[in-house]
PDB file of C-alpha atoms in Angstrom:
ATOM      1  CA  MET A   1      36.499 -10.526  15.267  1.00 83.00           C
ATOM      2  CA  ILE A   2      37.098 -12.348  11.987  1.00 88.00           C
ATOM      3  CA  ARG A   3      33.713 -14.041  12.348  1.00 88.00           C
ATOM      4  CA  LEU A   4      32.000 -10.659  12.759  1.00 91.00           C
ATOM      5  CA  LEU A   5      33.788  -9.200   9.719  1.00 93.00           C
ATOM      6  CA  THR A   6      32.904 -12.255   7.654  1.00 92.00           C
ATOM      7  CA  ALA A   7      29.263 -11.938   8.705  1.00 93.00           C
ATOM      8  CA  TRP A   8      29.349  -8.243   7.767  1.00 95.00           C
ATOM      9  CA  VAL A   9      30.709  -8.927   4.267  1.00 95.00           C
ATOM     10  CA  LEU A  10      28.298 -11.818   3.668  1.00 95.00           C
ATOM     11  CA  ASN A  11      25.358  -9.743   4.902  1.00 96.00           C
ATOM     12  CA  ALA A  12      26.385  -6.907   2.579  1.00 96.00           C
ATOM     13  CA  ALA A  13      26.397  -9.297  -0.378  1.00 96.00           C
ATOM     14  CA  ALA A  14      23.061 -10.793   0.683  1.00 96.00           C
ATOM     15  CA  LEU A  15      21.453  -7.371   1.150  1.00 96.00           C
ATOM     16  CA  ALA A  16      22.737  -6.265  -2.262  1.00 95.00           C
ATOM     17  CA  ALA A  17      21.312  -9.400  -3.867  1.00 96.00           C
ATOM     18  CA  ALA A  18      17.954  -8.895  -2.156  1.00 96.00           C
ATOM     19  CA  ALA A  19      17.813  -5.228  -3.213  1.00 95.00           C
ATOM     20  CA  TRP A  20      18.661  -6.223  -6.787  1.00 95.00           C
ATOM     21  CA  LEU A  21      16.068  -9.023  -6.911  1.00 96.00           C
ATOM     22  CA  LEU A  22      13.262  -7.063  -5.267  1.00 95.00           C
ATOM     23  CA  GLY A  23      13.862  -3.961  -7.359  1.00 90.00           C
ATOM     24  CA  GLU A  24      11.910  -0.942  -6.179  1.00 91.00           C
ATOM     25  CA  GLN A  25      10.387  -2.836  -3.243  1.00 94.00           C
ATOM     26  CA  MET A  26      13.709  -2.697  -1.361  1.00 95.00           C
ATOM     27  CA  SER A  27      16.236   0.046  -1.921  1.00 92.00           C
ATOM     28  CA  ILE A  28      19.641   0.769  -0.480  1.00 92.00           C
ATOM     29  CA  GLY A  29      20.648   4.330  -1.306  1.00 88.00           C
ATOM     30  CA  THR A  30      18.997   6.373  -4.023  1.00 86.00           C
ATOM     31  CA  ASP A  31      19.294   6.127  -7.789  1.00 84.00           C
ATOM     32  CA  ALA A  32      20.897   9.579  -7.866  1.00 88.00           C
ATOM     33  CA  ASP A  33      23.751   8.498  -5.583  1.00 87.00           C
ATOM     34  CA  PRO A  34      27.130   7.775  -7.175  1.00 92.00           C
ATOM     35  CA  THR A  35      28.458   4.232  -6.885  1.00 89.00           C
ATOM     36  CA  ASP A  36      30.866   4.982  -4.056  1.00 91.00           C
ATOM     37  CA  GLN A  37      28.060   6.556  -1.986  1.00 93.00           C
ATOM     38  CA  ARG A  38      25.815   3.541  -2.610  1.00 92.00           C
ATOM     39  CA  LEU A  39      28.608   1.194  -1.502  1.00 94.00           C
ATOM     40  CA  LEU A  40      29.076   3.203   1.704  1.00 95.00           C
ATOM     41  CA  THR A  41      25.324   3.064   2.301  1.00 95.00           C
ATOM     42  CA  LEU A  42      25.366  -0.698   1.715  1.00 95.00           C
ATOM     43  CA  ALA A  43      28.265  -1.071   4.164  1.00 96.00           C
ATOM     44  CA  ALA A  44      26.405   0.956   6.810  1.00 96.00           C
ATOM     45  CA  VAL A  45      23.170  -1.005   6.370  1.00 97.00           C
ATOM     46  CA  ALA A  46      25.094  -4.295   6.472  1.00 97.00           C
ATOM     47  CA  ALA A  47      26.862  -3.203   9.671  1.00 97.00           C
ATOM     48  CA  VAL A  48      23.562  -2.404  11.402  1.00 97.00           C
ATOM     49  CA  PHE A  49      21.995  -5.632  10.090  1.00 97.00           C
ATOM     50  CA  THR A  50      24.967  -7.664  11.339  1.00 96.00           C
ATOM     51  CA  ILE A  51      24.788  -6.102  14.798  1.00 96.00           C
ATOM     52  CA  VAL A  52      21.029  -6.695  14.967  1.00 97.00           C
ATOM     53  CA  ASN A  53      21.542 -10.322  13.919  1.00 95.00           C
ATOM     54  CA  GLN A  54      24.329 -10.868  16.438  1.00 95.00           C
ATOM     55  CA  ILE A  55      22.682  -9.236  19.466  1.00 96.00           C
ATOM     56  CA  ILE A  56      18.904  -8.877  19.149  1.00 96.00           C
ATOM     57  CA  THR A  57      17.920 -11.853  16.980  1.00 95.00           C
ATOM     58  CA  PRO A  58      19.127 -14.574  19.405  1.00 96.00           C
ATOM     59  CA  ILE A  59      17.203 -12.957  22.265  1.00 97.00           C
ATOM     60  CA  VAL A  60      14.010 -12.714  20.210  1.00 97.00           C
ATOM     61  CA  LYS A  61      14.380 -16.316  19.020  1.00 96.00           C
ATOM     62  CA  LEU A  62      14.835 -17.531  22.575  1.00 97.00           C
ATOM     63  CA  LEU A  63      11.752 -15.661  23.779  1.00 97.00           C
ATOM     64  CA  ALA A  64       9.722 -16.891  20.798  1.00 96.00           C
ATOM     65  CA  LEU A  65      10.920 -20.498  21.028  1.00 97.00           C
ATOM     66  CA  PRO A  66       7.519 -21.977  21.996  1.00 96.00           C
ATOM     67  CA  PHE A  67       5.869 -20.153  19.101  1.00 96.00           C
ATOM     68  CA  ILE A  68       8.641 -21.254  16.728  1.00 96.00           C
ATOM     69  CA  ILE A  69       8.085 -24.875  17.759  1.00 96.00           C
ATOM     70  CA  LEU A  70       4.301 -24.509  17.493  1.00 97.00           C
ATOM     71  CA  THR A  71       4.542 -23.139  13.943  1.00 95.00           C
ATOM     72  CA  LEU A  72       7.201 -25.679  12.923  1.00 95.00           C
ATOM     73  CA  GLY A  73       9.724 -22.932  12.269  1.00 93.00           C
ATOM     74  CA  LEU A  74       7.562 -20.658  10.128  1.00 94.00           C
ATOM     75  CA  ALA A  75       7.731 -18.030  12.859  1.00 95.00           C
ATOM     76  CA  LEU A  76      11.405 -17.641  11.963  1.00 95.00           C
ATOM     77  CA  LEU A  77      10.325 -15.993   8.698  1.00 94.00           C
ATOM     78  CA  VAL A  78       8.380 -13.425  10.692  1.00 95.00           C
ATOM     79  CA  ILE A  79      11.287 -12.876  13.098  1.00 97.00           C
ATOM     80  CA  ASN A  80      13.770 -12.406  10.250  1.00 95.00           C
ATOM     81  CA  ALA A  81      11.426  -9.962   8.513  1.00 96.00           C
ATOM     82  CA  LEU A  82      10.965  -8.014  11.740  1.00 97.00           C
ATOM     83  CA  MET A  83      14.740  -7.836  12.224  1.00 97.00           C
ATOM     84  CA  LEU A  84      15.046  -6.434   8.701  1.00 96.00           C
ATOM     85  CA  LEU A  85      12.382  -3.829   9.481  1.00 97.00           C
ATOM     86  CA  LEU A  86      14.203  -3.016  12.728  1.00 97.00           C
ATOM     87  CA  THR A  87      17.354  -2.485  10.675  1.00 97.00           C
ATOM     88  CA  GLN A  88      15.386  -0.084   8.485  1.00 96.00           C
ATOM     89  CA  ARG A  89      14.239   1.883  11.541  1.00 97.00           C
ATOM     90  CA  ILE A  90      17.733   2.068  13.011  1.00 96.00           C
ATOM     91  CA  THR A  91      19.280   3.213   9.728  1.00 96.00           C
ATOM     92  CA  GLU A  92      16.606   5.930   9.482  1.00 95.00           C
ATOM     93  CA  LEU A  93      17.953   7.359  12.742  1.00 96.00           C
ATOM     94  CA  PHE A  94      21.360   7.772  11.093  1.00 94.00           C
ATOM     95  CA  ASP A  95      19.922   9.222   7.842  1.00 93.00           C
ATOM     96  CA  VAL A  96      20.968   6.191   5.821  1.00 93.00           C
ATOM     97  CA  GLU A  97      18.761   5.525   2.786  1.00 92.00           C
ATOM     98  CA  PHE A  98      17.352   2.032   3.276  1.00 95.00           C
ATOM     99  CA  ALA A  99      13.712   1.263   2.565  1.00 94.00           C
ATOM    100  CA  ILE A 100      11.480  -1.785   2.353  1.00 95.00           C
ATOM    101  CA  ASN A 101       7.924  -1.378   1.101  1.00 94.00           C
ATOM    102  CA  GLY A 102       6.016  -3.259   3.766  1.00 94.00           C
ATOM    103  CA  PHE A 103       6.084  -6.379   5.882  1.00 96.00           C
ATOM    104  CA  TRP A 104       5.555  -8.940   3.111  1.00 96.00           C
ATOM    105  CA  TRP A 105       8.400  -7.487   1.078  1.00 97.00           C
ATOM    106  CA  ALA A 106      10.515  -7.786   4.223  1.00 97.00           C
ATOM    107  CA  VAL A 107       9.547 -11.471   4.390  1.00 96.00           C
ATOM    108  CA  ALA A 108      10.569 -11.908   0.749  1.00 96.00           C
ATOM    109  CA  ALA A 109      13.831 -10.059   1.368  1.00 96.00           C
ATOM    110  CA  SER A 110      14.597 -12.162   4.441  1.00 95.00           C
ATOM    111  CA  ILE A 111      14.112 -15.343   2.388  1.00 96.00           C
ATOM    112  CA  VAL A 112      16.528 -14.061  -0.268  1.00 96.00           C
ATOM    113  CA  ILE A 113      19.026 -12.942   2.381  1.00 96.00           C
ATOM    114  CA  SER A 114      18.857 -16.319   4.128  1.00 94.00           C
ATOM    115  CA  ILE A 115      19.434 -18.225   0.886  1.00 95.00           C
ATOM    116  CA  VAL A 116      22.326 -16.007  -0.224  1.00 95.00           C
ATOM    117  CA  ASN A 117      23.912 -16.167   3.245  1.00 93.00           C
ATOM    118  CA  ALA A 118      23.620 -19.968   3.255  1.00 93.00           C
ATOM    119  CA  VAL A 119      25.209 -20.299  -0.187  1.00 94.00           C
ATOM    120  CA  LEU A 120      27.998 -17.806   0.484  1.00 93.00           C
ATOM    121  CA  GLY A 121      28.546 -19.199   3.970  1.00 89.00           C
ATOM    122  CA  SER A 122      29.036 -22.683   2.575  1.00 91.00           C
ATOM    123  CA  LEU A 123      31.477 -21.362  -0.034  1.00 90.00           C
ATOM    124  CA  THR A 124      33.534 -19.505   2.553  1.00 86.00           C
ATOM    125  CA  GLY A 125      33.392 -22.291   5.110  1.00 79.00           C
ATOM    126  CA  ARG A 126      31.508 -20.097   7.586  1.00 64.00           C
ATOM    127  CA  GLU A 127      29.191 -22.227   9.679  1.00 58.00           C
ATOM    128  CA  ARG A 128      25.801 -20.832  10.612  1.00 53.00           C
ATOM    129  CA  ARG A 129      25.173 -20.728  14.367  1.00 50.00           C
TER     130      ARG A 129
END
């Protein structure tokens, strides 16, 4: 349970960093929302993203393993971007404002999220599995 909560907090920080770095290409909440509403939106998006990463991502990586090996791991960028787009679709079902402007921006966001998660994970002692 602690591992899941840690992943949720780290994913929230990574998503916030990606939204800040990508500007209008990735948005969590709207500019008109007050800060507390934006934080709740960030928490909801991070919760969905954490669940997707814990349940769906390992299955997709296992099924795509030959392709991942063939592309020397570059397929992982595509998988991570697709998981971010899946998170966007799921949050749309719950009327949570989370938007990414296209696949390539999702790839860029997934790179930022991976880097931030790696740095924060090493600072908190959380090992990546």
